[in-house]
Every structure is written in C-alpha cells, then in structure tokens.
Amino acid sequence: MTQKSFPITAEFIAAANTTAEQYAQDYERSVESPEATNAFWAERAELIDWMKKPTIISNVNYDLDDFRIKWYEDGELNISVNCLDRHLKTNPYKPAIIWEGDHPSLHKIISFKELHAEVCRLGNAMRKLGVKKGDRVTLYMPMIPEAMVGMLACTRIGAVHSVVFGGFSAESLGNRIIDSQSKIVITADEGLRGNKHNPLKVNVDRALDMEGTDSVEKVIVVHRTGNSIPMSGRRDVWYHSLIAGEQEQCEPEVMNSEDPLFLLYTSGSTGKPKGVLHTTGGYITYALSTFRDVFDIKDDDVYWCTADVGWVTGHTYSTYGPLANGTTTVVFEGVPEYPTWARIGHIIDKHKITVLYTAPTAIRSMMKEGDTFVRESDRSSLRLLGTVGEPINPEAWDWYYDVVGGGRCPIVDTWWQTETGGILLAPIPGTVALKPGAAMNPLYGIIPQVIDTDDTALEGPAEGNLVISNSWPGQMRTIYHDHERFLETYFTEYPGYYFTGDGVQRDEDGHYWITGRVDDVLNVSGHRLGTAEVESAVDAHPSTVEAAVVGMPHDIRGVGIAAFIILSIGEVASDQLKAELNRHVRTEIGPIANLDAIYVVEALPKTRSGKIMRRILRNIAAGQYVGLGDLSTLADSSVINKIIDVVKAER
Ligand code: ATP
Ligand code: MG
C-alpha cells in the first residue's frame, strides 16, 4: 500500500455529480438497515421503464436450506425498450454507438433510432426462425456493432444470449454451445484485428461438428471482410439477407424481472469457467445505476470501454449500462498496437472521448512502449479514466494518470466480477482522494466485509477474505445447469455471506485494497502477503516490465516466493540483477518478502482477457510440469513450455 494519495482537482469537483458529503450520506442511508437498502433500490428502480412496476423489491435468503435471490420479482419490463425505445422520444439522433474499425480509415456512427431499427429487424427475423422466449442464442462475434445488435435483439424477443469471445478456439466455442444448448449462432465471416483475419465462420463450422451441438438450427453470418467462406445451404444464412425485408418495429417481449437475460462464462483464471446466469430487472437496474455513479456520467459524454463484448465488462459497461442511460458508447474493432502504439490516443482525439475505461494489462503494454506514442495525441477531451480486471500496480497507475490522463483526470479503479454483474467497489469520482492501487469504497447498497479464516468479520483496519454480507440487484442467480456448484462456490465456506474468492485489506481510512485471489495469497512464515503487493514492488523496479508471483514449497518457511519476471527492453538476466531485485522488494515490503526463486521469462501465462493464471505458475514452481488443469482460456499456450524450460534450467 503506497502512502501517496491524489486529491481530485477543484475543477473536477465543481462539475462532479456527487460530493464527498453526499456520497457519505447516501451510502450510510443505503446500508443502515435491510429496509433502507430496499428503499434505496426502490428509488433506483424508478430510473427504469417498467411495463409493470415491481411492488416487491427484494426477496433474498443466503441460508442454504431456503436459498433464494430475487429482485423486483413481480416487475415486468423489456431491456431493449430501456436501452433504445425510450431514448427515441427524447434524442433519437444522438449517436448510440460510435464504431471505430480495425483500420483507422474506417468508422461508423449509429444513432439510437438506427440502432433501434436494426435491433427490431433482427428481432423479427429471429422470431421467424422460431426463436422463442427462453431459447439460447450464442454470439461469436468480432467487435462490430452487430455484436450489440445481436445482444439487444435477443433481449427484444426474450432469448437468452451467450456471448463467446471471438478469440476462443472452435473447441472452446463448441463446449459453450453444448453447455447452453443454443438454437442459433450469430457470427461473422471473419474477424479483423491488427489487420489479421480471424476465421470465425470456419471455427463455428468446426464447433458444430462436435457431438452435442444438434440444438443449433441456424447460423446467422455477418458479412465483415468478404473473404469467401463455406456456407451450408440449409443451416447458414447471411445476416443482411435475413433482415433485409424486416419491419423496423418489433413488439418487445414482456419479461418478468427474474427471467433469464444472459449467460456468460467467467475468465477461467482459477479453474474451469463457470456459466454465470444473470436475470433481467435487477441486472439492468444495477447496470444503469452503477454506470452513472461510477463514471460521473453527463449527457454529452463520449464513453469508451475497451473491453471485448465477450467479457462481462463488454456487457455491463460497453452495452447495457451506457445504452440504458442514453450514453454514446465507442466500440473498437482493433488492437492498441495497430497501425502503431499511438492508436488509443488517436481514437480518443478523433471521437473526442471523455471517459476511458480499460484494463491494467492494456495500460502496462502501452507503458512498455514508452511515452512517445501516447504523446502523439493531445487527449484534451478526456476527463475521467477507469480500470478493471486486476489489481493495478502503482507504477502503471501513475503512468496512466500522468501520461494518458495528463495529470488531470481521476482514475476509478473498479473492482467487480462476472458474478456481481456490475461494480461493487470504486471511488466515486469527486468524492475521495485517490490512492493508486486501491478500489477504495463500496458503492451504494453494498456491504463489504473482511473475514478471517475462522469466519469472524473483522472491524477497522484488517486483512482477510472479501465477502459481501448482503445482496444487490445485479448479483448472479446461478451457474447454468449447476446450482450445486453455485451454492458450493459462493455461499458455503462463509455461511450467510457471498464469498468473492478475493483477498482484501482495509486501511485506517476504511478504504479497500484488493490483494489478489485468496488461492494466490502467500502465507510466508505465518504472514499473509498479497500477490498484488509483491508484484507491484517488483514492477516498480526500472529493470522490470511485469511480474507474477506465486508461492512455492520451502523447507524452512513453509511457503517461499517464486517470481516470474519480464525484463524491460535492453535488460539482461544476471545473478547481479536478480540479487538487486530481491533487495529492492525486501526494502519495499520487508525482509519477509524474500524472492526465493526468480525466473526471467519472455511472457506470462494469461487468459484471453489479460489476467495472469497464477495457478499454472504455482504448479510449475512446485516442479509439476504436467496436468496443469483447464488451459482452454489461455491466450497463448506456447508460453507454458518456454517457462517450464526456464525453470528446469535453473533447478
Ligand atoms: P474465474 O472465476 O473463472 O477464475 P475470473 O475470476 O478471472 O475467472 P472475471 O469475473 O472476469 O473472471 O474476473 C473477476 C476477478 O478479477 C475478480 O474476482 C478479481 O480477482 C479480479 N479483479 C477485477 N477487477 C479488479 C480490480 N479493480 N482490482 C483487483 N482485482 C480485480
Ligand atoms: Mg472469478
């Protein structure tokens, strides 16, 4: 934990939607009793256009004998109406989506009216194909507007979407189709990222050759690159011909608040991905409400979240949160390094982006390339920055703040999970001085607790496991097909709480710092060390770019520390450098943080969403080189063998 804190500028505070006093008051009020929490969520539900207003706000019991999570259970609504139709009355020509293509010469601006028309067309077409309320539809898409159109068209007709990241293999896609038993797959001929073609349709064909995929009746194919692809006469249909003759009006399905909305598989950082199920009324209320709170949203914001639509962030904060609020959302097809590492900055200038939301892994990879690229743009339109996905190391935080944000823009470090549906911890901008690396404060209605291994909720400054002692509307309802695993994973270890699986520290000011996964927390001679803390210390050394730290068996201390390190360009691994790094970390954290092994590697094993898979490194550090578990979500599996070679050579 660094001692530094960054006050918010007076200019930002003057324009912010909330003040420090207001946040404190509203937060206290929202959690002072279960009734008060319900009253808060009843108020927030007023921001939704209901077809039938809910009279029951929550019906929750974490007791395993009588378990239930229901929000607004007698309410009825349609999410596409909330994201589209209602804005047509007020601002039909406002850009809903600004799409930036892979190549900088290509962009498209789609108004709410146009998006509504397209969603209705596809909704009508899918109805004609026999898609009914409750049917599952798999989307395997590049980052093009049709991805959002597909999701919203599902909500229009009550179908449950399952978006599978376009970077996943045919096999990963096939397994998710088998699990969801989808009736339709929506895809594109090819994806295009950094001028590289991704054979989406070919992958779909291969996935559908797998046993257990017979549920799929039609494959809808968006024409993106135009390269020739096989189309099978009876099963495959082009998106543009399918919707060509369809009406621009489509009767929205009346959905009960607790009807399923989507299913989405987690990143798989800790094991086999879980099919997380979210429902309708609670999810959209939470998405709408947290989006405007955390990003301090104004009418004229141009908001850009870089997350792929295949992750939960691409659902809640690229699609549903912004569109429900009538906010313009930017969708980027490409990658930060194409044509050069200056691209992100150029996009910000081109579309006058005001809020940028991205991940530490993206920030670190840009930082590695130096400041020159970023400085090609002036980025004066930016007023707020956000980060999500992993703990952000203070060095990357500083760079994001100083270089990308020009020292002007607050950073909201947002902690949440696929399971939580939306952000639970973040500094609401304008209400608190920022501490690099801390997710700071709970959002309204959320009661976080720090709990130790013998189930005691700790008071004051403390360190332990992060649990949430109440429910919130955006909470997941089950793991698809596996309610037992749901109860087992989240509600069994700490009875009466939602268990997040993350470690946390609460400091003297009551602010929260995520220390990493509980499974990854290092217990060295009885002292708990968060992976985030040790990695941040390694990252802060000028010779390193990124590090992953795991525990390894140690004769004396029980657990020793193994660090896997990527060196900065031009640095060479040497015993001297390793000794110097170890000295540096011991000075930063204390002698307890001794790096017992330092492995210099070319790349770290990461999920496709950029998270380090420490469980693999833990096995390797312990000398286990085979049987490394589910590797299907790994971005590049060839890094594993290279790491094993390094470790073997050092032993
Ligand atoms: P799986 O559950 O399958 O192992 P996953 O946990 O990586 O996958 P996600 O739901 O995408 O799947 O990620 C949520 C996790 O990401 C959180 O539990 C937390 O560990 C980490 N995380 C997200 N945001 C932050 C943040 N701002 N600070 C620290 N950690 C974060
Ligand atoms: Mg998780």
GROMACS .gro file of C-alpha atoms in nm, residues 81-255:
model
  175
   81VAL     CA    1  -3.701  -0.085  -2.464
   82ASN     CA    2  -3.494   0.062  -2.183
   83CYS     CA    3  -3.181   0.082  -2.397
   84LEU     CA    4  -3.348   0.209  -2.715
   85ASP     CA    5  -3.718   0.296  -2.745
   86ARG     CA    6  -3.731   0.534  -2.456
   87HIS     CA    7  -3.449   0.746  -2.594
   88LEU     CA    8  -3.632   0.784  -2.926
   89LYS     CA    9  -3.876   1.018  -2.758
   90THR     CA   10  -3.603   1.245  -2.627
   91ASN     CA   11  -3.300   1.220  -2.851
   92PRO     CA   12  -3.341   0.984  -3.149
   93TYR     CA   13  -3.044   1.114  -3.350
   94LYS     CA   14  -2.789   1.105  -3.072
   95PRO     CA   15  -2.508   0.858  -3.152
   96ALA     CA   16  -2.570   0.536  -2.963
   97ILE     CA   17  -2.263   0.359  -3.099
   98ILE     CA   18  -1.951   0.510  -3.248
   99TRP     CA   19  -1.773   0.225  -3.416
  100GLU     CA   20  -1.403   0.253  -3.491
  101GLY     CA   21  -1.285  -0.011  -3.737
  102ASP     CA   22  -0.962  -0.204  -3.730
  103HIS     CA   23  -0.813   0.026  -3.992
  104PRO     CA   24  -0.807   0.394  -3.891
  105SER     CA   25  -0.980   0.498  -4.212
  106LEU     CA   26  -1.300   0.325  -4.111
  107HIS     CA   27  -1.566   0.436  -3.867
  108LYS     CA   28  -1.942   0.440  -3.841
  109ILE     CA   29  -2.184   0.640  -3.628
  110ILE     CA   30  -2.515   0.478  -3.539
  111SER     CA   31  -2.793   0.680  -3.380
  112PHE     CA   32  -3.036   0.543  -3.124
  113LYS     CA   33  -3.303   0.549  -3.395
  114GLU     CA   34  -3.089   0.348  -3.637
  115LEU     CA   35  -2.985   0.103  -3.368
  116HIS     CA   36  -3.348   0.056  -3.268
  117ALA     CA   37  -3.447  -0.016  -3.629
  118GLU     CA   38  -3.170  -0.270  -3.676
  119VAL     CA   39  -3.244  -0.446  -3.347
  120CYS     CA   40  -3.612  -0.469  -3.441
  121ARG     CA   41  -3.529  -0.615  -3.782
  122LEU     CA   42  -3.310  -0.883  -3.636
  123GLY     CA   43  -3.563  -0.950  -3.360
  124ASN     CA   44  -3.838  -1.005  -3.617
  125ALA     CA   45  -3.612  -1.227  -3.826
  126MET     CA   46  -3.513  -1.442  -3.530
  127ARG     CA   47  -3.878  -1.479  -3.431
  128LYS     CA   48  -3.949  -1.608  -3.782
  129LEU     CA   49  -3.669  -1.858  -3.739
  130GLY     CA   50  -3.864  -1.989  -3.442
  131VAL     CA   51  -3.664  -1.833  -3.159
  132LYS     CA   52  -3.888  -1.801  -2.855
  133LYS     CA   53  -3.860  -1.655  -2.507
  134GLY     CA   54  -3.607  -1.854  -2.306
  135ASP     CA   55  -3.426  -2.002  -2.608
  136ARG     CA   56  -3.048  -1.960  -2.605
  137VAL     CA   57  -2.854  -1.779  -2.876
  138THR     CA   58  -2.474  -1.795  -2.895
  139LEU     CA   59  -2.285  -1.494  -3.028
  140TYR     CA   60  -1.932  -1.546  -3.158
  141MET     CA   61  -1.851  -1.205  -3.294
  142PRO     CA   62  -1.581  -0.954  -3.371
  143MET     CA   63  -1.612  -0.608  -3.214
  144ILE     CA   64  -1.862  -0.473  -3.464
  145PRO     CA   65  -2.197  -0.303  -3.397
  146GLU     CA   66  -2.379  -0.621  -3.499
  147ALA     CA   67  -2.249  -0.780  -3.178
  148MET     CA   68  -2.453  -0.528  -2.975
  149VAL     CA   69  -2.742  -0.554  -3.220
  150GLY     CA   70  -2.742  -0.931  -3.165
  151MET     CA   71  -2.748  -0.899  -2.787
  152LEU     CA   72  -3.023  -0.637  -2.790
  153ALA     CA   73  -3.230  -0.832  -3.044
  154CYS     CA   74  -3.219  -1.129  -2.808
  155THR     CA   75  -3.349  -0.913  -2.525
  156ARG     CA   76  -3.619  -0.779  -2.760
  157ILE     CA   77  -3.768  -1.125  -2.806
  158GLY     CA   78  -3.674  -1.273  -2.469
  159ALA     CA   79  -3.396  -1.501  -2.591
  160VAL     CA   80  -3.101  -1.564  -2.357
  161HIS     CA   81  -2.771  -1.467  -2.512
  162SER     CA   82  -2.439  -1.636  -2.452
  163VAL     CA   83  -2.154  -1.433  -2.594
  164VAL     CA   84  -1.836  -1.629  -2.655
  165PHE     CA   85  -1.517  -1.427  -2.704
  166GLY     CA   86  -1.415  -1.430  -3.072
  167GLY     CA   87  -1.058  -1.519  -2.976
  168PHE     CA   88  -1.162  -1.857  -2.839
  169SER     CA   89  -1.094  -2.172  -3.034
  170ALA     CA   90  -1.354  -2.384  -3.213
  171GLU     CA   91  -1.339  -2.629  -2.927
  172SER     CA   92  -1.398  -2.372  -2.652
  173LEU     CA   93  -1.687  -2.236  -2.857
  174GLY     CA   94  -1.827  -2.585  -2.911
  175ASN     CA   95  -1.815  -2.663  -2.539
  176ARG     CA   96  -2.005  -2.346  -2.457
  177ILE     CA   97  -2.266  -2.421  -2.725
  178ILE     CA   98  -2.310  -2.770  -2.583
  179ASP     CA   99  -2.348  -2.632  -2.231
  180SER     CA  100  -2.605  -2.371  -2.334
  181GLN     CA  101  -2.787  -2.583  -2.596
  182SER     CA  102  -2.826  -2.280  -2.819
  183LYS     CA  103  -3.073  -2.276  -3.106
  184ILE     CA  104  -2.896  -2.009  -3.308
  185VAL     CA  105  -2.537  -1.898  -3.352
  186ILE     CA  106  -2.465  -1.545  -3.472
  187THR     CA  107  -2.116  -1.492  -3.613
  188ALA     CA  108  -1.926  -1.314  -3.894
  189ASP     CA  109  -1.738  -1.445  -4.194
  190GLU     CA  110  -1.414  -1.331  -4.035
  191GLY     CA  111  -1.291  -1.100  -3.765
  192LEU     CA  112  -1.023  -0.841  -3.829
  193ARG     CA  113  -0.778  -0.728  -3.560
  194GLY     CA  114  -0.449  -0.560  -3.633
  195ASN     CA  115  -0.502  -0.648  -3.999
  196LYS     CA  116  -0.507  -1.017  -3.908
  197HIS     CA  117  -0.800  -1.228  -4.017
  198ASN     CA  118  -0.974  -1.447  -3.762
  199PRO     CA  119  -1.168  -1.733  -3.924
  200LEU     CA  120  -1.484  -1.708  -3.715
  201LYS     CA  121  -1.720  -1.891  -3.950
  202VAL     CA  122  -1.474  -2.173  -4.009
  203ASN     CA  123  -1.445  -2.210  -3.630
  204VAL     CA  124  -1.822  -2.221  -3.598
  205ASP     CA  125  -1.837  -2.499  -3.858
  206ARG     CA  126  -1.577  -2.695  -3.665
  207ALA     CA  127  -1.753  -2.634  -3.335
  208LEU     CA  128  -2.080  -2.758  -3.482
  209ASP     CA  129  -1.910  -3.080  -3.592
  210MET     CA  130  -1.875  -3.162  -3.223
  211GLU     CA  131  -2.113  -3.409  -3.068
  212GLY     CA  132  -2.388  -3.246  -2.863
  213THR     CA  133  -2.436  -2.938  -3.080
  214ASP     CA  134  -2.750  -3.059  -3.260
  215SER     CA  135  -2.957  -2.795  -3.083
  216VAL     CA  136  -2.824  -2.537  -3.331
  217GLU     CA  137  -3.073  -2.488  -3.615
  218LYS     CA  138  -2.937  -2.178  -3.787
  219VAL     CA  139  -2.612  -1.989  -3.815
  220ILE     CA  140  -2.652  -1.620  -3.895
  221VAL     CA  141  -2.341  -1.480  -4.063
  222VAL     CA  142  -2.249  -1.111  -4.076
  223HIS     CA  143  -2.059  -1.006  -4.386
  224ARG     CA  144  -1.747  -0.835  -4.247
  225THR     CA  145  -1.436  -0.898  -4.457
  226GLY     CA  146  -1.600  -1.054  -4.762
  227ASN     CA  147  -1.344  -1.330  -4.798
  228SER     CA  148  -1.501  -1.646  -4.926
  229ILE     CA  149  -1.626  -1.888  -4.663
  230PRO     CA  150  -1.823  -2.211  -4.681
  231MET     CA  151  -2.199  -2.161  -4.635
  232SER     CA  152  -2.408  -2.470  -4.581
  233GLY     CA  153  -2.736  -2.433  -4.768
  234ARG     CA  154  -2.988  -2.536  -4.510
  235ARG     CA  155  -2.820  -2.418  -4.191
  236ASP     CA  156  -2.633  -2.095  -4.273
  237VAL     CA  157  -2.790  -1.762  -4.360
  238TRP     CA  158  -2.640  -1.420  -4.429
  239TYR     CA  159  -2.734  -1.157  -4.174
  240HIS     CA  160  -2.801  -0.888  -4.435
  241SER     CA  161  -3.036  -1.102  -4.645
  242LEU     CA  162  -3.210  -1.228  -4.334
  243ILE     CA  163  -3.303  -0.883  -4.206
  244ALA     CA  164  -3.348  -0.715  -4.546
  245GLY     CA  165  -3.725  -0.733  -4.568
  246GLU     CA  166  -3.797  -0.698  -4.197
  247GLN     CA  167  -4.001  -0.425  -4.031
  248GLU     CA  168  -3.837  -0.154  -3.821
  249GLN     CA  169  -4.083  -0.220  -3.543
  250CYS     CA  170  -4.081  -0.530  -3.329
  251GLU     CA  171  -4.316  -0.600  -3.042
  252PRO     CA  172  -4.100  -0.629  -2.728
  253GLU     CA  173  -4.146  -0.947  -2.528
  254VAL     CA  174  -4.285  -0.887  -2.180
  255MET     CA  175  -4.023  -1.021  -1.941
   0.00000   0.00000   0.00000
